[in-house]
Coordinates of C-alpha atoms in Angstrom, one line a residue:
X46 CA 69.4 28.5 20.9
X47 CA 65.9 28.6 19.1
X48 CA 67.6 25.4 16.6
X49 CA 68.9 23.4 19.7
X50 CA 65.1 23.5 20.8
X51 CA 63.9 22.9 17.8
X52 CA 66.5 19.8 17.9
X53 CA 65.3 18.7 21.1
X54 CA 61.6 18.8 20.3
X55 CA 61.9 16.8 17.1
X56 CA 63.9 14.3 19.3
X57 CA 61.1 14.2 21.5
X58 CA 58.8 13.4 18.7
X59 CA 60.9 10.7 18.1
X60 CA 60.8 8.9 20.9
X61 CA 56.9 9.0 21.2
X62 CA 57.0 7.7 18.1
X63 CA 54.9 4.4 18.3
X64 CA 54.9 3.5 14.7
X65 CA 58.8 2.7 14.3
X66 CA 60.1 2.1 11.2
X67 CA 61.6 -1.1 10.5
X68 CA 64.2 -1.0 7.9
X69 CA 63.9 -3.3 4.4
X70 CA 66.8 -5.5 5.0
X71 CA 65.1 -6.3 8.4
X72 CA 61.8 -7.5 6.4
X73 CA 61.7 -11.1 6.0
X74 CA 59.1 -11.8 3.5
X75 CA 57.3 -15.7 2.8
X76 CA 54.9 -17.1 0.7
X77 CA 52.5 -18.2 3.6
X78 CA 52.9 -14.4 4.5
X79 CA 52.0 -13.2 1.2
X80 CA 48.9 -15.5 1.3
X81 CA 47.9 -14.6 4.5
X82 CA 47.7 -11.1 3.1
X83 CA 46.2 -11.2 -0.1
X84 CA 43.2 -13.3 2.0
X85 CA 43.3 -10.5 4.8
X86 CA 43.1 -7.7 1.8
X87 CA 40.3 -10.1 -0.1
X88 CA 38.0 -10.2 3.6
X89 CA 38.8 -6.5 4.4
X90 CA 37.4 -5.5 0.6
X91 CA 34.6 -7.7 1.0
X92 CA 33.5 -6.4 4.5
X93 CA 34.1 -3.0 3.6
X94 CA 31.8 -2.9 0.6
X95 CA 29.0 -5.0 2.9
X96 CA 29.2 -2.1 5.9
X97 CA 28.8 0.5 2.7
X98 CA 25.8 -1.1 1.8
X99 CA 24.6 -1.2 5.4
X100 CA 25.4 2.6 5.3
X101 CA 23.8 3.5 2.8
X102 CA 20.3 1.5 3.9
X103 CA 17.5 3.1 6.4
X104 CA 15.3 2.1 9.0
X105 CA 12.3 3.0 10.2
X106 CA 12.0 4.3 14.3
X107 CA 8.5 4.1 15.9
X108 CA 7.6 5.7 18.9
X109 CA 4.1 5.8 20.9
X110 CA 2.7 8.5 22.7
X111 CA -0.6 9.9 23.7
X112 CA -2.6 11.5 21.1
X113 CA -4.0 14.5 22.9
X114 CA -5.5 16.3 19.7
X115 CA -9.3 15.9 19.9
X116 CA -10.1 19.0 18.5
X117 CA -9.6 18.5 15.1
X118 CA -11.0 16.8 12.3
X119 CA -10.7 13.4 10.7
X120 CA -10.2 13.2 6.8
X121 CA -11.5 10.2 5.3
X122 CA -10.6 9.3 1.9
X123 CA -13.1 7.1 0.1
X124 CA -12.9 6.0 -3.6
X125 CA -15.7 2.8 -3.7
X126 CA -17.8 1.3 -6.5
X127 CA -21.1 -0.5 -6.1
X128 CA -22.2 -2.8 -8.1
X129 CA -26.1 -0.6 -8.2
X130 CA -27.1 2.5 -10.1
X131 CA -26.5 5.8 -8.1
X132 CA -29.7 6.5 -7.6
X133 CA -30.4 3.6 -5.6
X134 CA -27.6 4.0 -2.8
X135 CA -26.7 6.4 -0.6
X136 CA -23.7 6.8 1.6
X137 CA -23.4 8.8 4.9
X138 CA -21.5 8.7 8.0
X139 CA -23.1 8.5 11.9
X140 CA -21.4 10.5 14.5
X141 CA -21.6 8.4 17.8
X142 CA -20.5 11.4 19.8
X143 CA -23.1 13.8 18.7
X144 CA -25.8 11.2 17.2
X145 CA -26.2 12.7 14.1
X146 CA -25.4 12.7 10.3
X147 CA -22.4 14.2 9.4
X148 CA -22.3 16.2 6.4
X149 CA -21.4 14.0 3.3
X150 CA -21.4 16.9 0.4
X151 CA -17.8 15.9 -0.9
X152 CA -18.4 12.5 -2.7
X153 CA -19.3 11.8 -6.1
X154 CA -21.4 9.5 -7.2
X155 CA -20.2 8.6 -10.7
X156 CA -22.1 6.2 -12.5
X157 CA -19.5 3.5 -14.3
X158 CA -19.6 0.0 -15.6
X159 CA -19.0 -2.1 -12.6
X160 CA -16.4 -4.5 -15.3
X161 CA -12.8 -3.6 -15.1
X162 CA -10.7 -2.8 -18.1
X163 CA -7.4 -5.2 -18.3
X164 CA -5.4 -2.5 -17.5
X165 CA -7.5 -1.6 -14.0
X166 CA -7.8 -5.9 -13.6
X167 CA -3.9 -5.9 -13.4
X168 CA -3.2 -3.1 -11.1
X169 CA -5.8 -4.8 -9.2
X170 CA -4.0 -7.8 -8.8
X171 CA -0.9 -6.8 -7.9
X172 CA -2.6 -4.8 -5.0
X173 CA -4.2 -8.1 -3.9
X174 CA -1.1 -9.7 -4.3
X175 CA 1.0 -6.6 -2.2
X176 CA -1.8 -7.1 0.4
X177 CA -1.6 -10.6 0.9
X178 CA 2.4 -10.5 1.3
X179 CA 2.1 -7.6 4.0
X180 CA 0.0 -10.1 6.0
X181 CA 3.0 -12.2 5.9
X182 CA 5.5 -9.9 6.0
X183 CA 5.2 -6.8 8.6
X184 CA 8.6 -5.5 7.5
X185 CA 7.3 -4.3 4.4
X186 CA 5.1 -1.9 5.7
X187 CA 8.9 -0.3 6.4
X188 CA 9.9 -0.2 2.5
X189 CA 6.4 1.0 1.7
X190 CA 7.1 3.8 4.0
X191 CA 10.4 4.6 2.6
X192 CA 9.0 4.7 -1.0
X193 CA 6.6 7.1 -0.5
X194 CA 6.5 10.0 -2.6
X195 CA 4.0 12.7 -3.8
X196 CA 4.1 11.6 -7.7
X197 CA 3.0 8.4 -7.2
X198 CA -0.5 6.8 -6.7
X199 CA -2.0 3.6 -6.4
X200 CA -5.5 4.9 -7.7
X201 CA -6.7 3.2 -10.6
X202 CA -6.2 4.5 -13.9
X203 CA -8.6 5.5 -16.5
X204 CA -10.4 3.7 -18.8
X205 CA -8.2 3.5 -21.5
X206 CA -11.4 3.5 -24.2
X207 CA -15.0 4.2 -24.5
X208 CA -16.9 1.3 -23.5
X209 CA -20.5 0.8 -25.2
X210 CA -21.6 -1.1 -21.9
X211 CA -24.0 1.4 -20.0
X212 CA -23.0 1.9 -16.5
X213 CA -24.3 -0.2 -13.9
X214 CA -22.6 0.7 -10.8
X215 CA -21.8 3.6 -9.3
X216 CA -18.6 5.1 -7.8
X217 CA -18.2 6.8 -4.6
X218 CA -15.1 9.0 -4.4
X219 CA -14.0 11.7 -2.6
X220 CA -13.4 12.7 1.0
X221 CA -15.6 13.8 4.2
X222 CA -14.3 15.8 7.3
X223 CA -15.7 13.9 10.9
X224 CA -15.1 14.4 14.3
X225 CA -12.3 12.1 16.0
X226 CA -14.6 9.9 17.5
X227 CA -16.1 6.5 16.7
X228 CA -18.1 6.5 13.9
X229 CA -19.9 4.4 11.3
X230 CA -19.9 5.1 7.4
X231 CA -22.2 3.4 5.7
X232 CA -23.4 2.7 1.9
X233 CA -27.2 1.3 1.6
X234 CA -30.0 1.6 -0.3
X235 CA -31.9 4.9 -0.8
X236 CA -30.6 8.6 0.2
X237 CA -29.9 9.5 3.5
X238 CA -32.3 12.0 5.6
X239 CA -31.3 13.8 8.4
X240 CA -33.9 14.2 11.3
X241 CA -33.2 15.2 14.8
X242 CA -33.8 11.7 16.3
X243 CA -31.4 9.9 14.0
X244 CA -31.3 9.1 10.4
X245 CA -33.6 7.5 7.6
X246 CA -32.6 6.0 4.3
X247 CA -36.0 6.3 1.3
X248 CA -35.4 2.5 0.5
X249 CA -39.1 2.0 -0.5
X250 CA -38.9 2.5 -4.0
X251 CA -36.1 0.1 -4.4
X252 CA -37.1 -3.7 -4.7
X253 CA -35.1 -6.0 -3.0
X254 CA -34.8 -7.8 -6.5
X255 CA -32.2 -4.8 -7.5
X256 CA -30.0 -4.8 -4.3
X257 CA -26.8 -6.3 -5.3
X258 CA -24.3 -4.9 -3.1
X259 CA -21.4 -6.2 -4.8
X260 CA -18.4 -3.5 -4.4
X261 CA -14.6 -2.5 -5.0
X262 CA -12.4 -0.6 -3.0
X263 CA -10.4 1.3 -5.0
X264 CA -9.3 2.9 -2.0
X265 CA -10.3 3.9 1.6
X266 CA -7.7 6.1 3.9
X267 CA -7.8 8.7 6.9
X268 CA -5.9 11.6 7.1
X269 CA -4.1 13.6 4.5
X270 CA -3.8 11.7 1.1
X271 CA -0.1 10.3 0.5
X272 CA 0.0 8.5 -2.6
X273 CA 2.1 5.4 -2.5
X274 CA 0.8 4.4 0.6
X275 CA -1.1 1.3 0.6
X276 CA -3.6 0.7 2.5
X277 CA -5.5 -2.6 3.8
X278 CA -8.7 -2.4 2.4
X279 CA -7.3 -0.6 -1.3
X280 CA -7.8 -3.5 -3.7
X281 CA -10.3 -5.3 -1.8
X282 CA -13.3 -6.9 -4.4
X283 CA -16.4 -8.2 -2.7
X284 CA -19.2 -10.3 -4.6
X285 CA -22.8 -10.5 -3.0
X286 CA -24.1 -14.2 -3.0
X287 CA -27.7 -12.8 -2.2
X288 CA -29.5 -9.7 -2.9
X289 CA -30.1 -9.0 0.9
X290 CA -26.3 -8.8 2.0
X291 CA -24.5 -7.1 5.0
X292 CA -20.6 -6.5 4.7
X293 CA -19.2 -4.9 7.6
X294 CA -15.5 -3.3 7.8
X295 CA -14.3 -2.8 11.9
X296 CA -11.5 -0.4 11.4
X297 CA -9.4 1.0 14.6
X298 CA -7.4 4.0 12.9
X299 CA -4.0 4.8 14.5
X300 CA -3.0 8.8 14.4
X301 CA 0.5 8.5 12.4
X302 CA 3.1 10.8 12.1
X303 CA 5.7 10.0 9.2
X304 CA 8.9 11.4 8.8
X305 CA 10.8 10.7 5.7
X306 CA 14.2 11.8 3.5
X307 CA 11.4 12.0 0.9
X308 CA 8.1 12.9 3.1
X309 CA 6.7 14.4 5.9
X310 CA 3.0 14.1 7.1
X311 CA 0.6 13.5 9.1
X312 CA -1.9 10.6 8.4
X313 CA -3.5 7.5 9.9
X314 CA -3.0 3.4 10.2
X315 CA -5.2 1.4 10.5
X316 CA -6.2 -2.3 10.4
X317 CA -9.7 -3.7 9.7
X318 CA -11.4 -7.2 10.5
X319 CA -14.1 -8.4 7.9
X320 CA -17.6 -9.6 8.5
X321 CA -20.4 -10.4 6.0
X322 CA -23.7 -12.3 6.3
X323 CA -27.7 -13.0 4.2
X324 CA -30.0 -10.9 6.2
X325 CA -32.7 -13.4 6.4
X326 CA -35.2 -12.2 9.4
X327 CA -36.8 -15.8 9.4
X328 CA -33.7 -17.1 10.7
X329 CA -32.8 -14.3 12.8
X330 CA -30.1 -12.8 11.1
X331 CA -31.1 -9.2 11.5
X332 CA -30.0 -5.9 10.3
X333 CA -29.9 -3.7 7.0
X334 CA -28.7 -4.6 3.7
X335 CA -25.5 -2.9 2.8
X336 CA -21.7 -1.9 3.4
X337 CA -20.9 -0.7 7.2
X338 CA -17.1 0.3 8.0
X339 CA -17.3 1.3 11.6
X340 CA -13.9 3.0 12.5
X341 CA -12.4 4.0 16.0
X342 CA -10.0 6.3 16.9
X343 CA -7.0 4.7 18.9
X344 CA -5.8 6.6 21.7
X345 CA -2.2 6.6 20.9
X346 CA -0.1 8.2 18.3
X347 CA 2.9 6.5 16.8
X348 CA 6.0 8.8 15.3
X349 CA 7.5 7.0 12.3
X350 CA 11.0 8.8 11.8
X351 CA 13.4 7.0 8.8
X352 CA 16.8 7.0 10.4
X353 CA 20.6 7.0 8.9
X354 CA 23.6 5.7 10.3
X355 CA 25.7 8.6 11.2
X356 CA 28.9 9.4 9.3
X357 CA 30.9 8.9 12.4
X358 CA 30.0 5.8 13.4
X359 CA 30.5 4.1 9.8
X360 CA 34.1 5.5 10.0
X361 CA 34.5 3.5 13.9
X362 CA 32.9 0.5 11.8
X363 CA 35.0 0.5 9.1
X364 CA 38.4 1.1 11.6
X365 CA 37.3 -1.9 13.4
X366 CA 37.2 -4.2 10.7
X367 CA 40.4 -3.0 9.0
X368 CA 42.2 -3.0 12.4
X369 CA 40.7 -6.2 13.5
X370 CA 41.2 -8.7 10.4
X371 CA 44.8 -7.5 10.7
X372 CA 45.3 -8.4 14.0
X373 CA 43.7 -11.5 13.4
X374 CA 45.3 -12.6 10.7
X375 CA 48.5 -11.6 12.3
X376 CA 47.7 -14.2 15.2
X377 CA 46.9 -17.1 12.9
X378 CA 49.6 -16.5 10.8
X379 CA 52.0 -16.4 13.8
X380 CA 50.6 -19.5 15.6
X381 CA 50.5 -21.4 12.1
X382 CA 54.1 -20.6 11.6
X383 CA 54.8 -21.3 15.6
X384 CA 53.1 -25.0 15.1
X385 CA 54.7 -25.4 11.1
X386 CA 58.2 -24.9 13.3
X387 CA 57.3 -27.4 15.9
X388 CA 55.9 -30.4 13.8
X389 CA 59.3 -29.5 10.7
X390 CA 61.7 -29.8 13.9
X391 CA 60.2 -33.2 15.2
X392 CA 60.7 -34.2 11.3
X393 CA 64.6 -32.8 11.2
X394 CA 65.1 -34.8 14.7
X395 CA 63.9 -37.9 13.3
X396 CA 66.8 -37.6 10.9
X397 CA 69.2 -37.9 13.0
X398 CA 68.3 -41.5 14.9
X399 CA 70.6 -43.1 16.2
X400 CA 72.7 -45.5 14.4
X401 CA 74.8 -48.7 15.0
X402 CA 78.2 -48.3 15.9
X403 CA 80.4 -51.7 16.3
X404 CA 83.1 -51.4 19.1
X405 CA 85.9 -53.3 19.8
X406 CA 84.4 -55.4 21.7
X407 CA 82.1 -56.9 19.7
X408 CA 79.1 -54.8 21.1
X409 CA 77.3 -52.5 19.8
X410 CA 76.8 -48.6 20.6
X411 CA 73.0 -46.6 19.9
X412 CA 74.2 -43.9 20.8
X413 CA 75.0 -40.7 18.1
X414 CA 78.4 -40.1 17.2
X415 CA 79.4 -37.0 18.4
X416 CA 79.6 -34.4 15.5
X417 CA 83.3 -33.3 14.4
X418 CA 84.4 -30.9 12.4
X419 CA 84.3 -33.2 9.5
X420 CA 80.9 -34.2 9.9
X421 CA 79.7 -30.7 9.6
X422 CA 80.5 -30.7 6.6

């Protein structure tokens, strides 16, 4: 009993079968056929290792939201060299929400030769040259984002020898903590002095023969330092054409979430528009000799999350393309036969027009003569 069911189910399976098997002596194989393959096995390979490739590649997602964390602070990252001894500048940064000085205790002033070793002059360039191909191409903000990576940095390295030229610029490095408000940091002539009405910079012992506010920025950032990133301003090189000089920096600073497969951290965008002018007071060009970066805070946050194509949907891919050139090919291979058929049968009837036939008469018959036996032979 239990084998007649067992009988009866494998039967069963049988007839669902929908892959019947078609015996060999059944298989009529032809050379179009076996071309038709090897180009349907050729495309198939081809596509297979192209939607591999696709796989294996990432994207970056973006989303926007609103940034509702004003509590915190702001880290600014500054690394800048002017081209005037430190004690003749002075850098600071004015809260506009509180009107006052913040606290700027964590730069350096490091007195250097404002002259670049070749080795500094080449990374240099090829951060000019990376920042003038992201102005052309956005996308590449995407790959710099995906090559992220804590052991690398785009500072500049060290001098690889001991210069004899005394220094004759200072550098400004280090970072600052601000409110997230709109502020001003600024770099101008004389030390900065906190009062309760504002701020003051002791620029009288400095003649206006010794400005030169020539500068570099090695690199400028907000939020937490990730190395790899580049920024807009890092490579920037500025050269004063007069010693009374404003260069102003207008930076709006994006909050920025990045999510990586080889990072995750919290920092900031942001882009920057450029301004400089002679403060000449004659001819009503007013102000204060020095570099002014003005930064504001952007209201909304964006979430960049690198995304993978699933497992499960390369497999429906790569099903589709097998399954589909197949079925394709099938088709043209079938219609190509159905039309070779039709075009080699109007060929074979040709071959058989009519002929003359004399009859007794004397006249003539076009039409064939019927087929005998004999003639089939």
């Amino acid at each position: 009993m239990r084998r007649l069911n067992r009988k009866k189910t494998l039967n069963l399976m049988k007839e669902l079968d929908a892959f019947p098997k078609v015996p060999e002596s059944y298989v009529e194989t032809s050379a179009s056929g076996g071309t038709v393959s090897l180009i349907a096995f050729t495309t198939i390979a081809f596509l297979t290792i192209m939607e591999f490739m696709v796989y294996r590649d990432t994207w970056m997602k973006y989303e926007y939201e609103v940034d509702k964390d004003f509590t915190s602070k702001l880290r600014i990252n500054i690394d800048i060299t002017v081209a005037m001894r430190c004690q003749y500048v002075g850098a600071d940064v004015l809260d506009l929400a509180e009107t006052m000085v913040a606290s700027a205790d964590g730069l350096i002033y490091e007195p250097v030769p404002f002259e670049l070793t070749p080795q500094q002059k080449e990374l240099q360039r090829m951060l000019q040259l990376i920042q003038s191909r992201l102005q052309e191409e956005h996308s590449l903000q995407d790959v710099i984002f995906k090559s992220a990576f804590k052991s690398a940095s785009t500072a500049l390295p060290p001098r690889e020898d001991n210069s004899l030229q005394s220094p004759d610029a200072c550098r400004i490095h280090g970072h600052l903590y601000v409110n997230k408000v709109a502020g001003n940091f600024h770099i101008t002539v004389g030390k900065a002095i906190p009062h309760p009405r504002g701020h003051a910079h002791l620029a009288a012992l400095v003649s206006h023969e010794s400005y030169n506010f020539s500068h570099r920025i090695d690199h400028l950032s907000f939020g937490e330092l990730i190395p790899g990133i580049i920024n807009p301003l890092d490579g920037t090189e500025k050269i004063a054409s007069d010693h009374n000089q404003m260069f102003q920096y207008f930076i709006t600073v994006v909050p920025t979430k990045l999510h990586t497969y080889k990072i995750s951290a919290e920092t900031h965008q942001f882009s920057v528009t450029e301004r400089e002018r002679v403060i000449n007071h004659a001819a009503g060009s007013h102000g204060v000799s020095g570099i002014f970066m003005k930064y504001d805070i952007s209201s909304l946050m964006v979430t960049v999350t690198e995304e993978h194509m699933p497992f499960w949907q390369f497999l429906v891919r790569l099903c589709g393309i097998i399954g589909g050139i197949f079925s394709t090919t099938g088709i043209l291979h079938s219609f190509g036969r159905f039309v070779a058929e039709i075009i080699f049968c109007r060929f074979r009837l040709g071959s058989y027009r009519s002929t003359s036939v004399p009859l007794p008469d004397g006249h003539t018959s076009n039409h064939l003569p019927p087929i005998t036996d004999n003639s089939t032979h």
